[in-house]
Amino acid sequence: MFIDSHAHLDDPRFDQDRENVIESLREDGVDVVINIGADKESSLSTLGLARKYDNIYAVAGVHPHSASELEEDGLDWLREIAKEEKVVAIGEIGLDFYYDNSPRDIQRKWFKAQLQLAKELGLPVVIHTRDAAKETYDILKEAAADGKLKVLMHCYSGSAEMAMDYARLGFYIALGGAVTFKNARVPREVASVIPLENLMIETDCPYMTPEPFRGKRNEPKLVNLVAEKIAEIKAMPVEELAKATADNARNFFRLP
């Protein structure tokens, strides 16, 4: 049984068959799905799914794309819903200098504020970063220096060298559909070197659909294709990889 450590089942692309997808999870080999917020609206819809289904847990937070929407008291709502039993992390938060949908100084401000909130509440964080690898690393290293912050690098797209830098800090690396792509040299290098105890798997559905279904809507059940490719790279049984990554997710998110 797999744990999909990053999904967006509240996305409108699931509006027609969301209930069927969720009710089929266990027969599809997926024990638990961690559903991720990106702003206030999606954090609340994510929490709604987690309340409704026992095998879904919620992560709430503000993505760097939406950072400019926050007011000065912008984290009050997040502080309150993050205290809910089924909210297991703050995320996805970070820096995105590729799209720059929010000004960079605003991204930095709310990224650091959400890291501080996570530490205040004793919650781990799920990180999005794009074209901001060094700055993201520096901010996270400083924030975690006191040992009070657990970090998961979602849909990791950086170098194998930096992945090992994160692993040495005790952080986790999540790999998704990109590791199956035909030109995925760097993700495969990461998969080959990252220690099993620092690894999780994800779909990021409905995005990042693995081969051979690239171009179609991604679903949690396709996490098995991610696992199979990583197991192939690591020359290990996929059952062993499934257990290790599920154990890591249960430890990180403190799942029952």
Coordinates of C-alpha atoms in Angstrom, one line a residue:
M1 CA 0.0 0.0 0.0
F2 CA 1.3 3.5 -1.0
I3 CA 0.9 6.9 0.6
D4 CA 0.6 9.7 -1.8
S5 CA 2.3 12.5 0.0
H6 CA 1.0 15.4 -2.2
A7 CA -2.3 15.6 -4.0
H8 CA -4.9 18.2 -5.0
L9 CA -8.2 16.2 -5.0
D10 CA -10.1 19.4 -4.4
D11 CA -9.1 20.6 -7.8
P12 CA -12.0 21.3 -10.2
R13 CA -10.7 18.6 -12.5
F14 CA -12.0 16.1 -10.0
D15 CA -15.5 17.7 -9.7
Q16 CA -17.2 15.0 -11.9
D17 CA -15.8 11.9 -10.2
R18 CA -14.1 13.0 -6.9
E19 CA -16.1 10.6 -4.7
N20 CA -15.4 7.7 -7.0
V21 CA -11.7 8.4 -7.1
I22 CA -11.5 8.7 -3.3
E23 CA -13.7 5.6 -2.6
S24 CA -11.5 3.5 -4.9
L25 CA -8.2 4.5 -3.3
R26 CA -7.6 1.4 -1.2
E27 CA -8.5 -1.0 -3.9
D28 CA -6.1 0.9 -6.1
G29 CA -3.3 0.3 -3.5
V30 CA -3.3 3.8 -1.9
D31 CA -3.7 3.7 1.8
V32 CA -3.6 7.5 2.6
V33 CA -3.6 10.7 0.6
I34 CA -2.1 13.9 1.9
N35 CA -4.2 16.7 0.2
I36 CA -2.5 20.1 -0.1
G37 CA -3.8 23.7 0.2
A38 CA -2.3 26.6 -1.7
D39 CA -4.4 29.6 -0.4
K40 CA -7.3 30.1 2.0
E41 CA -10.0 28.7 -0.3
S42 CA -8.1 25.5 -1.2
S43 CA -6.9 25.0 2.4
L44 CA -10.5 25.1 3.5
S45 CA -11.7 22.8 0.8
T46 CA -8.8 20.4 1.6
L47 CA -9.8 20.4 5.3
G48 CA -13.4 19.6 4.2
L49 CA -12.2 16.5 2.3
A50 CA -10.1 15.4 5.3
R51 CA -13.1 15.8 7.6
K52 CA -15.2 13.7 5.3
Y53 CA -12.8 10.8 4.5
D54 CA -10.7 9.0 7.1
N55 CA -7.9 8.2 4.6
I56 CA -7.3 11.8 3.6
Y57 CA -5.3 14.3 5.7
A58 CA -5.0 18.0 5.0
V59 CA -2.1 20.4 4.6
A60 CA -3.0 24.1 4.8
G61 CA -1.0 27.1 3.7
V62 CA -0.3 29.9 1.2
H63 CA 1.6 29.1 -2.0
P64 CA 4.1 31.8 -3.2
H65 CA 1.8 32.5 -6.1
S66 CA -0.9 33.7 -3.7
A67 CA 1.4 35.5 -1.2
S68 CA 0.4 38.9 -2.5
E69 CA -3.2 38.2 -1.5
L70 CA -2.4 38.2 2.2
E71 CA -3.1 41.1 4.4
E72 CA -1.2 42.0 7.6
D73 CA -3.4 39.7 9.6
G74 CA -3.3 37.2 6.8
L75 CA -2.3 34.2 8.8
D76 CA -5.0 34.4 11.5
W77 CA -7.2 32.0 9.6
L78 CA -4.3 29.6 9.0
R79 CA -3.4 29.6 12.7
E80 CA -6.9 28.5 13.5
I81 CA -7.5 25.8 11.0
A82 CA -4.0 24.4 11.5
K83 CA -5.1 23.5 15.0
E84 CA -7.6 21.0 13.5
E85 CA -6.8 17.4 14.2
K86 CA -6.6 16.4 10.6
V87 CA -4.4 19.2 9.5
V88 CA -0.9 17.6 9.5
A89 CA 1.4 20.3 8.1
I90 CA 1.7 23.8 6.8
G91 CA 2.0 24.0 3.0
E92 CA 2.6 24.2 0.3
I93 CA 4.8 27.2 1.0
G94 CA 8.0 28.6 -0.4
L95 CA 9.4 30.7 -3.2
D96 CA 8.6 30.7 -7.0
F97 CA 10.9 33.0 -9.0
Y98 CA 9.9 31.3 -12.3
Y99 CA 6.4 32.8 -12.6
D100 CA 6.8 35.6 -10.0
N101 CA 3.1 35.8 -9.6
S102 CA 3.8 37.6 -6.3
P103 CA 6.6 40.1 -5.8
R104 CA 9.7 38.4 -4.4
D105 CA 9.9 40.5 -1.3
I106 CA 6.3 39.5 -0.5
Q107 CA 7.0 35.8 -1.2
R108 CA 10.0 36.0 1.2
K109 CA 8.0 37.7 3.9
W110 CA 5.1 35.2 4.0
F111 CA 7.3 32.2 3.5
K112 CA 9.3 33.1 6.6
A113 CA 6.1 33.9 8.5
Q114 CA 4.6 30.5 7.7
L115 CA 7.8 28.7 8.7
Q116 CA 7.6 30.5 12.1
L117 CA 3.9 29.6 12.4
A118 CA 4.7 26.0 11.8
K119 CA 7.3 26.0 14.5
E120 CA 4.9 27.8 16.9
L121 CA 2.3 25.0 16.3
G122 CA 4.7 22.1 16.2
L123 CA 3.8 21.2 12.6
P124 CA 6.1 20.1 9.7
V125 CA 6.2 22.1 6.4
V126 CA 5.7 21.1 2.8
I127 CA 7.9 23.2 0.5
H128 CA 7.4 24.4 -3.1
T129 CA 10.4 26.0 -4.8
R130 CA 11.1 26.9 -8.4
D131 CA 14.1 28.9 -9.8
A132 CA 14.9 29.8 -6.2
A133 CA 16.9 26.8 -5.0
K134 CA 19.8 28.5 -3.2
E135 CA 17.7 31.1 -1.4
T136 CA 15.1 28.5 -0.4
Y137 CA 17.8 26.2 1.0
D138 CA 19.4 29.1 3.0
I139 CA 16.0 30.1 4.5
L140 CA 15.2 26.6 5.4
K141 CA 18.6 25.8 6.9
E142 CA 18.4 28.9 9.1
A143 CA 14.8 28.2 10.2
A144 CA 15.6 24.6 11.1
A145 CA 18.8 25.3 12.9
D146 CA 17.1 25.0 16.3
G147 CA 15.9 21.5 15.5
K148 CA 12.2 22.5 15.7
L149 CA 11.2 22.2 12.1
K150 CA 10.6 19.2 9.9
V151 CA 10.7 19.8 6.2
L152 CA 9.5 18.0 3.0
M153 CA 10.7 19.2 -0.3
H154 CA 7.7 18.6 -2.6
C155 CA 8.1 17.6 -6.2
Y156 CA 11.9 18.1 -5.8
S157 CA 13.5 19.4 -9.0
G158 CA 16.9 20.5 -7.8
S159 CA 20.3 18.8 -8.2
A160 CA 21.3 15.6 -6.6
E161 CA 24.0 17.5 -4.7
M162 CA 21.5 19.8 -3.1
A163 CA 19.2 16.9 -2.4
M164 CA 22.0 15.3 -0.3
D165 CA 22.5 18.7 1.4
Y166 CA 18.8 18.6 2.4
A167 CA 19.1 14.9 3.5
R168 CA 22.1 15.8 5.8
L169 CA 19.8 18.4 7.5
G170 CA 17.3 15.5 8.1
F171 CA 14.8 16.9 5.5
Y172 CA 12.7 14.7 3.2
I173 CA 12.6 14.7 -0.6
A174 CA 9.4 13.8 -2.5
L175 CA 9.6 12.6 -6.1
G176 CA 6.7 12.4 -8.4
G177 CA 5.8 11.8 -12.1
A178 CA 8.8 13.6 -13.4
V179 CA 11.1 10.7 -12.5
T180 CA 9.3 8.6 -15.1
F181 CA 9.7 11.1 -18.0
K182 CA 12.0 10.0 -20.8
N183 CA 14.4 13.0 -20.4
A184 CA 14.4 12.9 -16.6
R185 CA 18.1 12.7 -16.1
V186 CA 18.3 14.9 -12.9
P187 CA 15.3 13.4 -11.1
R188 CA 16.7 9.9 -11.7
E189 CA 20.1 11.0 -10.3
V190 CA 18.3 12.3 -7.2
A191 CA 16.4 9.0 -6.9
S192 CA 19.6 7.0 -7.1
V193 CA 21.4 8.9 -4.4
I194 CA 18.8 10.0 -1.9
P195 CA 18.8 7.7 1.1
L196 CA 15.6 5.6 1.5
E197 CA 15.0 7.1 5.0
N198 CA 14.7 10.6 3.4
L199 CA 12.4 9.7 0.5
M200 CA 8.7 10.0 -0.1
I201 CA 6.6 9.6 -3.2
E202 CA 3.8 11.8 -4.6
T203 CA 1.5 12.4 -7.6
D204 CA 0.8 16.2 -7.3
C205 CA -2.4 15.2 -9.0
P206 CA -4.1 16.3 -11.2
Y207 CA -0.7 17.6 -12.4
M208 CA 2.6 15.9 -13.3
T209 CA 1.1 12.7 -14.7
P210 CA 3.7 9.9 -15.0
E211 CA 4.5 8.0 -18.2
P212 CA 2.7 6.4 -20.0
F213 CA -0.3 8.6 -19.2
R214 CA 1.4 11.9 -19.6
G215 CA -1.0 14.5 -20.9
K216 CA -4.0 13.0 -19.1
R217 CA -5.3 13.9 -15.6
N218 CA -3.1 12.5 -12.8
E219 CA -4.7 10.5 -10.0
P220 CA -3.4 9.1 -6.7
K221 CA -3.5 5.5 -8.0
L222 CA -0.7 6.4 -10.5
V223 CA 1.7 6.8 -7.6
N224 CA 2.5 3.2 -8.2
L225 CA 4.3 4.2 -11.4
V226 CA 6.5 6.6 -9.5
A227 CA 7.3 3.9 -7.0
E228 CA 8.1 1.3 -9.7
K229 CA 10.5 3.7 -11.5
I230 CA 12.3 4.6 -8.3
A231 CA 12.5 1.0 -7.2
E232 CA 14.0 0.2 -10.6
I233 CA 16.6 2.9 -10.3
K234 CA 17.5 1.8 -6.8
A235 CA 17.5 -1.9 -7.8
M236 CA 15.1 -2.9 -5.0
P237 CA 11.7 -4.5 -4.7
V238 CA 8.8 -2.0 -5.1
E239 CA 7.2 -3.5 -2.0
E240 CA 10.2 -2.5 0.0
L241 CA 10.1 1.0 -1.4
A242 CA 6.4 1.3 -0.8
K243 CA 6.8 0.4 2.9
A244 CA 9.8 2.7 3.5
T245 CA 8.2 5.7 1.9
A246 CA 4.9 5.0 3.7
D247 CA 6.7 4.7 7.0
N248 CA 8.5 8.0 6.3
A249 CA 5.2 9.7 5.5
R250 CA 3.5 8.4 8.7
N251 CA 6.5 9.6 10.8
F252 CA 6.7 13.0 9.1
F253 CA 3.0 13.8 9.2
R254 CA 2.4 11.9 12.5
L255 CA -0.3 9.8 11.0
P256 CA -2.1 7.1 13.1

